[in-house]
PDB file of C-alpha atoms in Angstrom:
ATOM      1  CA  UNK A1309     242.747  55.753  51.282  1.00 45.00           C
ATOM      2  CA  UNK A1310     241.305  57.033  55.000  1.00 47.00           C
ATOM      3  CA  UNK A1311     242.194  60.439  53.819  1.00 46.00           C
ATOM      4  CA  UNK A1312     239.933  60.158  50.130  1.00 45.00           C
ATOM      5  CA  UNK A1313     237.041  57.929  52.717  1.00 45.00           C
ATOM      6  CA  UNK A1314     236.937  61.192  54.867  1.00 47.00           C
ATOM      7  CA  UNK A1315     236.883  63.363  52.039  1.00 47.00           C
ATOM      8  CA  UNK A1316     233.357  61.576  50.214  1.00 45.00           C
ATOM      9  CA  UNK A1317     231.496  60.886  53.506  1.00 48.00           C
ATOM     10  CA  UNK A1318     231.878  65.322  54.118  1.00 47.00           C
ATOM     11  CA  UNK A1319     231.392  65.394  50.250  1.00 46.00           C
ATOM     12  CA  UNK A1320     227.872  63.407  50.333  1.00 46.00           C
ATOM     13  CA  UNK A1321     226.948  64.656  53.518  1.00 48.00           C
ATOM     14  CA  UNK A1322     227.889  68.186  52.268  1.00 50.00           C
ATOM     15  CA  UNK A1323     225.543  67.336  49.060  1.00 46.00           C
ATOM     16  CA  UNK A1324     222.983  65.645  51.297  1.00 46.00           C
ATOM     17  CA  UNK A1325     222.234  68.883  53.780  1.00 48.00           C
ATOM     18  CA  UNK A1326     221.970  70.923  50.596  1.00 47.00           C
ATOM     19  CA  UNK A1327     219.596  68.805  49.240  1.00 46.00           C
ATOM     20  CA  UNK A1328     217.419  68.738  52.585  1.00 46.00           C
ATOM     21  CA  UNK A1329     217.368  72.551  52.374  1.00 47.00           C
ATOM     22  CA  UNK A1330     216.377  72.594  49.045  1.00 47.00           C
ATOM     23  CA  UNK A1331     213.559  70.360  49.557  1.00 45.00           C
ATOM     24  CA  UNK A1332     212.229  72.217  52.267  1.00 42.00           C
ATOM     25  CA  UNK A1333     211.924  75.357  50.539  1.00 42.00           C
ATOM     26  CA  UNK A1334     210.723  73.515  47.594  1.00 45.00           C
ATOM     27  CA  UNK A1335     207.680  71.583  49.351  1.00 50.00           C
ATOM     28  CA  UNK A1336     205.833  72.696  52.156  1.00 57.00           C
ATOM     29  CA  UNK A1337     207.887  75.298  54.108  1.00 56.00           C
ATOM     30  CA  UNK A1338     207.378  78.434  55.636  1.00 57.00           C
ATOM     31  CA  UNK A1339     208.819  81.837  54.632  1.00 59.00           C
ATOM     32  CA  UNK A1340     211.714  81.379  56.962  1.00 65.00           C
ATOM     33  CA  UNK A1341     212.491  77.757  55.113  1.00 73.00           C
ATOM     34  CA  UNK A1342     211.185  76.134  57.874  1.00 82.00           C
ATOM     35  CA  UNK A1343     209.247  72.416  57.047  1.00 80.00           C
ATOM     36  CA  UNK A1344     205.791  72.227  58.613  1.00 76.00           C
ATOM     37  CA  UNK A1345     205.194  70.256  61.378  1.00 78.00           C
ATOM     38  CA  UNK A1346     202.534  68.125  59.471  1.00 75.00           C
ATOM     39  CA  UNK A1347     205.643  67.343  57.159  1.00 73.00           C
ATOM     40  CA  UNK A1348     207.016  64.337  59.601  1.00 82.00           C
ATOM     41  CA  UNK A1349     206.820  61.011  58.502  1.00 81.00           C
ATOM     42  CA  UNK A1350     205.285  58.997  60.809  1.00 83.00           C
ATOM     43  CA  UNK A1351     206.974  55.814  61.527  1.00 76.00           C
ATOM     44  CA  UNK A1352     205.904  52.513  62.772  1.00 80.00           C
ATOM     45  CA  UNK A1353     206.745  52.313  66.521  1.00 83.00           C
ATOM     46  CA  UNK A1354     210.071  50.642  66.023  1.00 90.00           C
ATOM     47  CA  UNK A1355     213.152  50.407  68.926  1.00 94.00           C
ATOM     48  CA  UNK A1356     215.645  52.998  68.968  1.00 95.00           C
ATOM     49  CA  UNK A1357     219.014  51.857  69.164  1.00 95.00           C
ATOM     50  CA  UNK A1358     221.061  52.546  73.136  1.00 95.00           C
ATOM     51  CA  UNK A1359     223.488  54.341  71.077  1.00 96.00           C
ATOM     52  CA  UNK A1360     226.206  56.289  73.110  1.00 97.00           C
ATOM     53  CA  UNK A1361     226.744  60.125  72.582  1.00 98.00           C
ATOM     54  CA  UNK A1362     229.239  61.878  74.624  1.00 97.00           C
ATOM     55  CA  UNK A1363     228.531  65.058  76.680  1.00 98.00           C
ATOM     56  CA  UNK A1364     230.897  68.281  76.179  1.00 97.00           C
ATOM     57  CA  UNK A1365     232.594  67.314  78.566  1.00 97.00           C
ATOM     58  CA  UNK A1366     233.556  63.944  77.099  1.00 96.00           C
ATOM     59  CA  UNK A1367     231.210  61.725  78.965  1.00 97.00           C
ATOM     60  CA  UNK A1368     229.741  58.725  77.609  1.00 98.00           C
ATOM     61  CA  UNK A1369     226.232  58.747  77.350  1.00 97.00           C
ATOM     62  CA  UNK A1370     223.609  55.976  76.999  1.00 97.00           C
ATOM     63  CA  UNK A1371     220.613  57.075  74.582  1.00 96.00           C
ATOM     64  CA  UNK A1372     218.512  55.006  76.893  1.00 96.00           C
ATOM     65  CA  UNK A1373     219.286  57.301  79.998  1.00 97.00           C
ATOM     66  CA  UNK A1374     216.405  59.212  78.405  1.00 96.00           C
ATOM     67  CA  UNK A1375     213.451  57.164  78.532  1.00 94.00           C
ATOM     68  CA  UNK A1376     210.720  58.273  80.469  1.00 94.00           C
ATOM     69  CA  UNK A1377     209.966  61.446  78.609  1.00 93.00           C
ATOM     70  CA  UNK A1378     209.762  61.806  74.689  1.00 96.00           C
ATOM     71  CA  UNK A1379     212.856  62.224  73.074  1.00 97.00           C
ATOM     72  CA  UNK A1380     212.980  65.032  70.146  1.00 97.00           C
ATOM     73  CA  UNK A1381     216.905  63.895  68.535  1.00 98.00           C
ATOM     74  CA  UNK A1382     218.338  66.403  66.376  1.00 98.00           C
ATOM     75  CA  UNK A1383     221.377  65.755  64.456  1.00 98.00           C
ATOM     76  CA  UNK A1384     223.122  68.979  63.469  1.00 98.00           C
ATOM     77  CA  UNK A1385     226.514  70.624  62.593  1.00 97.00           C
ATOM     78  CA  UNK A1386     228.350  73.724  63.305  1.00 97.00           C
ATOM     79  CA  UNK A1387     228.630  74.613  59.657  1.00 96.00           C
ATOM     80  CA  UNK A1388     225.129  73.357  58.672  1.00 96.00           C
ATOM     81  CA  UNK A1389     223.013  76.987  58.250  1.00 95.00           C
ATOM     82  CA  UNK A1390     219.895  75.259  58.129  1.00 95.00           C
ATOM     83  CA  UNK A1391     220.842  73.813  61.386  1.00 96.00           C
ATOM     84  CA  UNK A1392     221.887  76.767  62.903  1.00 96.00           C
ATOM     85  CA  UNK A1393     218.934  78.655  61.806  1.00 95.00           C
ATOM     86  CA  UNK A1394     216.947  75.810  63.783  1.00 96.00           C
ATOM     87  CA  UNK A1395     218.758  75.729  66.857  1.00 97.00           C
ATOM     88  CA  UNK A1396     216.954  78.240  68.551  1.00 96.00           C
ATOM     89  CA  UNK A1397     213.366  77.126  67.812  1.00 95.00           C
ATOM     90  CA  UNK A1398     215.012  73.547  69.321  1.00 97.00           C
ATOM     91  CA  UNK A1399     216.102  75.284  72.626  1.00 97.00           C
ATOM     92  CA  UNK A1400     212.424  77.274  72.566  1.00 96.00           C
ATOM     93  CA  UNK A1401     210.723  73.684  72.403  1.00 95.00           C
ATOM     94  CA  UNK A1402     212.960  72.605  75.196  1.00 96.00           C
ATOM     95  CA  UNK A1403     212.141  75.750  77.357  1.00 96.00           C
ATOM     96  CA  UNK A1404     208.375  74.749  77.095  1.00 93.00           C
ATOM     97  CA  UNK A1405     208.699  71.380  78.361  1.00 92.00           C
ATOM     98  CA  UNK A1406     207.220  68.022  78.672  1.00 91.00           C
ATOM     99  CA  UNK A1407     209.851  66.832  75.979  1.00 95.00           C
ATOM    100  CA  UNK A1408     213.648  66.105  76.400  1.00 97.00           C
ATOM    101  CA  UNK A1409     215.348  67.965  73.285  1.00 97.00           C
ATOM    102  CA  UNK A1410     218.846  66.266  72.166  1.00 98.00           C
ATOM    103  CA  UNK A1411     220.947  68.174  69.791  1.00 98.00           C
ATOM    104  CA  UNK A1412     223.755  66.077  69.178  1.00 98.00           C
ATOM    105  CA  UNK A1413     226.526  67.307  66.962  1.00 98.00           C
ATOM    106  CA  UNK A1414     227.879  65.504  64.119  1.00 96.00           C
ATOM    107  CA  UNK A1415     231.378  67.731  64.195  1.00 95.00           C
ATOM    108  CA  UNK A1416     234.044  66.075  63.529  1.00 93.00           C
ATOM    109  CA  UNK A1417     236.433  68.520  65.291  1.00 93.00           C
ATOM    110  CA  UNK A1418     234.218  67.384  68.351  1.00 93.00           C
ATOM    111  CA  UNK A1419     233.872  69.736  71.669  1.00 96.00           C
ATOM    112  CA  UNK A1420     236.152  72.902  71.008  1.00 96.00           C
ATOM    113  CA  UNK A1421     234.775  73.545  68.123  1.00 96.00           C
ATOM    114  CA  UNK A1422     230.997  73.077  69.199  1.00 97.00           C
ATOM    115  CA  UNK A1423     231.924  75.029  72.234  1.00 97.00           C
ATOM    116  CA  UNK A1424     233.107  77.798  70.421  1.00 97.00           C
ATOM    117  CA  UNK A1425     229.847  77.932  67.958  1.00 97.00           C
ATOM    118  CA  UNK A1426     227.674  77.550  71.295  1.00 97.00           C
ATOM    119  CA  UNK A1427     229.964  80.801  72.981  1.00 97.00           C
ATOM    120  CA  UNK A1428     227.998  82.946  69.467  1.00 96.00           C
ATOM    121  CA  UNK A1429     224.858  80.214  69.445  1.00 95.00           C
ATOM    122  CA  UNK A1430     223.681  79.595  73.445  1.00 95.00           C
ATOM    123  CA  UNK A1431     221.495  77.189  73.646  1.00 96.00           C
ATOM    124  CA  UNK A1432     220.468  77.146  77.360  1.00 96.00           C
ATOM    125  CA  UNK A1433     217.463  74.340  77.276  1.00 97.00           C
ATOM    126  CA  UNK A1434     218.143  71.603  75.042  1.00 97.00           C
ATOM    127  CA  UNK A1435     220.738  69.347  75.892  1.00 98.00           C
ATOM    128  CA  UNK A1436     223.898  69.736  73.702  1.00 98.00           C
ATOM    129  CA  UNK A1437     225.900  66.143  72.759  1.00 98.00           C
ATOM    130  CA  UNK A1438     228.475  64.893  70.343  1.00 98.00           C
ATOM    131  CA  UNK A1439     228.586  62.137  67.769  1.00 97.00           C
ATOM    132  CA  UNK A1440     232.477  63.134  66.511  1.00 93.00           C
ATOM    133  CA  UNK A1441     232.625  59.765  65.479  1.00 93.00           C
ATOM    134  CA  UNK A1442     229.015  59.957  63.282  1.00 95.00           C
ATOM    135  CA  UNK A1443     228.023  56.384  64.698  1.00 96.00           C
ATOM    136  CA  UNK A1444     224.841  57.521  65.481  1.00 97.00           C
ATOM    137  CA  UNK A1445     223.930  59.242  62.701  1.00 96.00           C
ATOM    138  CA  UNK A1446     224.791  56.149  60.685  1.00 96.00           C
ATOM    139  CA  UNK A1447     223.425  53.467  62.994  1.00 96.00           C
ATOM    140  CA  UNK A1448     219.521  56.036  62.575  1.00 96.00           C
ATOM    141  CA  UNK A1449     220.402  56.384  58.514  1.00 94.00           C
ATOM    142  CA  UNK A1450     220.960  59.924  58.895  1.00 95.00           C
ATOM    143  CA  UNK A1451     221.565  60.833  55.416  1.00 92.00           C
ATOM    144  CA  UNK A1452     221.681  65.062  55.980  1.00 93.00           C
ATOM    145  CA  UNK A1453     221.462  67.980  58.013  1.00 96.00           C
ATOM    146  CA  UNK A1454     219.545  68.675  60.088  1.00 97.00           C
ATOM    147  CA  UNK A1455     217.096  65.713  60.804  1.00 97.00           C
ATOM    148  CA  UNK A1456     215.384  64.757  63.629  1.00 97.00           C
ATOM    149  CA  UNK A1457     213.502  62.067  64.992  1.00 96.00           C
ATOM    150  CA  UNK A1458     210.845  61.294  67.364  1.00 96.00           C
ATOM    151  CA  UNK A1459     211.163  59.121  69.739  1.00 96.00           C
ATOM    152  CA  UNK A1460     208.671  57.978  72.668  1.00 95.00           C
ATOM    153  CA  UNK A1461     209.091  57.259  76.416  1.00 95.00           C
ATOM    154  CA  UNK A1462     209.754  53.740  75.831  1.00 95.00           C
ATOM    155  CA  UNK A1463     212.523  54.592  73.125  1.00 96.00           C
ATOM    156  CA  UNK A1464     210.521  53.745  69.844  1.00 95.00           C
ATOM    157  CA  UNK A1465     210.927  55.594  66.770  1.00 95.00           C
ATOM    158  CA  UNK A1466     207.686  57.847  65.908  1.00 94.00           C
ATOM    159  CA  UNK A1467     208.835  60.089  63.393  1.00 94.00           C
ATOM    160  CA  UNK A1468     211.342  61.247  61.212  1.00 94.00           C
ATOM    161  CA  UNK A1469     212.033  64.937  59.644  1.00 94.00           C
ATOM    162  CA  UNK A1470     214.668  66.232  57.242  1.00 93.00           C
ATOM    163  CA  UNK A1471     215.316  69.974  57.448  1.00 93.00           C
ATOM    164  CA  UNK A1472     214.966  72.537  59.467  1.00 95.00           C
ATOM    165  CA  UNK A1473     211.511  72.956  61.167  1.00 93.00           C
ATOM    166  CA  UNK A1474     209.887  75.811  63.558  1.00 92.00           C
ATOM    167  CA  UNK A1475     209.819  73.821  66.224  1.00 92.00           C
ATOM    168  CA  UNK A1476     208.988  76.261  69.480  1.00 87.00           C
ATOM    169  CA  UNK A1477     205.671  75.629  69.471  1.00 85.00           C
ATOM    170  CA  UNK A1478     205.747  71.606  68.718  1.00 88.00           C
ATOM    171  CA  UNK A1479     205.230  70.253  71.894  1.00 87.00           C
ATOM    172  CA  UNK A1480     201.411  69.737  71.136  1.00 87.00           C
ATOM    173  CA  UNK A1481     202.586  67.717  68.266  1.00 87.00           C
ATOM    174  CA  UNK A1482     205.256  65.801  69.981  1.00 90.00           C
ATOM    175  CA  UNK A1483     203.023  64.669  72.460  1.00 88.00           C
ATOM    176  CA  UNK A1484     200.189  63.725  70.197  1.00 88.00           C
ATOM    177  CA  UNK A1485     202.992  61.628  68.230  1.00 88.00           C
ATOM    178  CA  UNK A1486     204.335  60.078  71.094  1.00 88.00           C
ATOM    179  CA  UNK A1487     201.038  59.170  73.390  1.00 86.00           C
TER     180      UNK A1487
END
């Protein structure tokens, strides 16, 4: 029974990440595939959950320990390509500042394996955590890969994305969504 469970939650999540990559090319993306900025749903300021992610080095850590700054949360995988496409343009907005830029892993295999894709992938801005056990990415309705939300300095939700966006030169748009 766990076994077949595993099997449908990789099997819909599978189906849902090809589905947010189809969309995006599909409605208003870029040549790359990217979404456009002015693509995120706005959301009523609502509270995020203080979920805890772990670090790479298997520390727990509080969602919460991140207020003060806006909060760009990417949920990705190592064998998403949409995701990995979007890494770097997540690591270019975290270069540039002014925003804190999660990209928590929803890898099952947990931190060998994302520390072997980051050995090919660096990503030396954005901070890199793990949600092996995908309660985060249920507890925010994370339904496919990659999404990302927006989240303000006092840890309300702002906005929402599914797919892959060019996000290196967001920060203007963050902050406007976040003020």
């Amino acid at each position: 029974m766990g076994r077949t469970l595993i099997g449908r939650r990789w099997v819909l999540a599978g189906s849902a990440t090809l589905l947010a990559g189809g969309y995006a090319r599909k409605s208003s993306a870029d040549e790359d595939g990217f979404r456009k900025l002015d693509d995120i749903s706005k959301q009523d300021a609502a509270p995020v959950p203080n979920l805890t992610l772990t670090t790479l080095d298997g520390e727990p850590v509080k969602l919460a320990a991140y207020r003060g700054k806006p909060v760009v949360l990417n949920f990705w995988a190592t064998w998403c390509g949409p995701c990995v496409a979007e890494l770097p343009e997540l690591d270019k907005l975290a270069e540039a500042g002014g925003v804190t830029v999660l990209a928590v892993s929803a890898d099952r295999a947990g931190a060998p394996r994302v520390k072997t894709f980051l050995a090919l992938h660096p990503v030396t801005h954005a901070t890199v955590l793990l949600d092996q056990s995908n309660d985060a990415v249920h507890a925010l309705g994370v339904f496919g890969f990659p999404t990302t939300l927006i989240i303000d300095a006092k840890g309300q939700l702002r906005g929402r994305l599914e797919g892959p966006a060019a996000w290196g030169g967001a920060a203007a748009t963050v902050a406007k969504m976040t003020s």
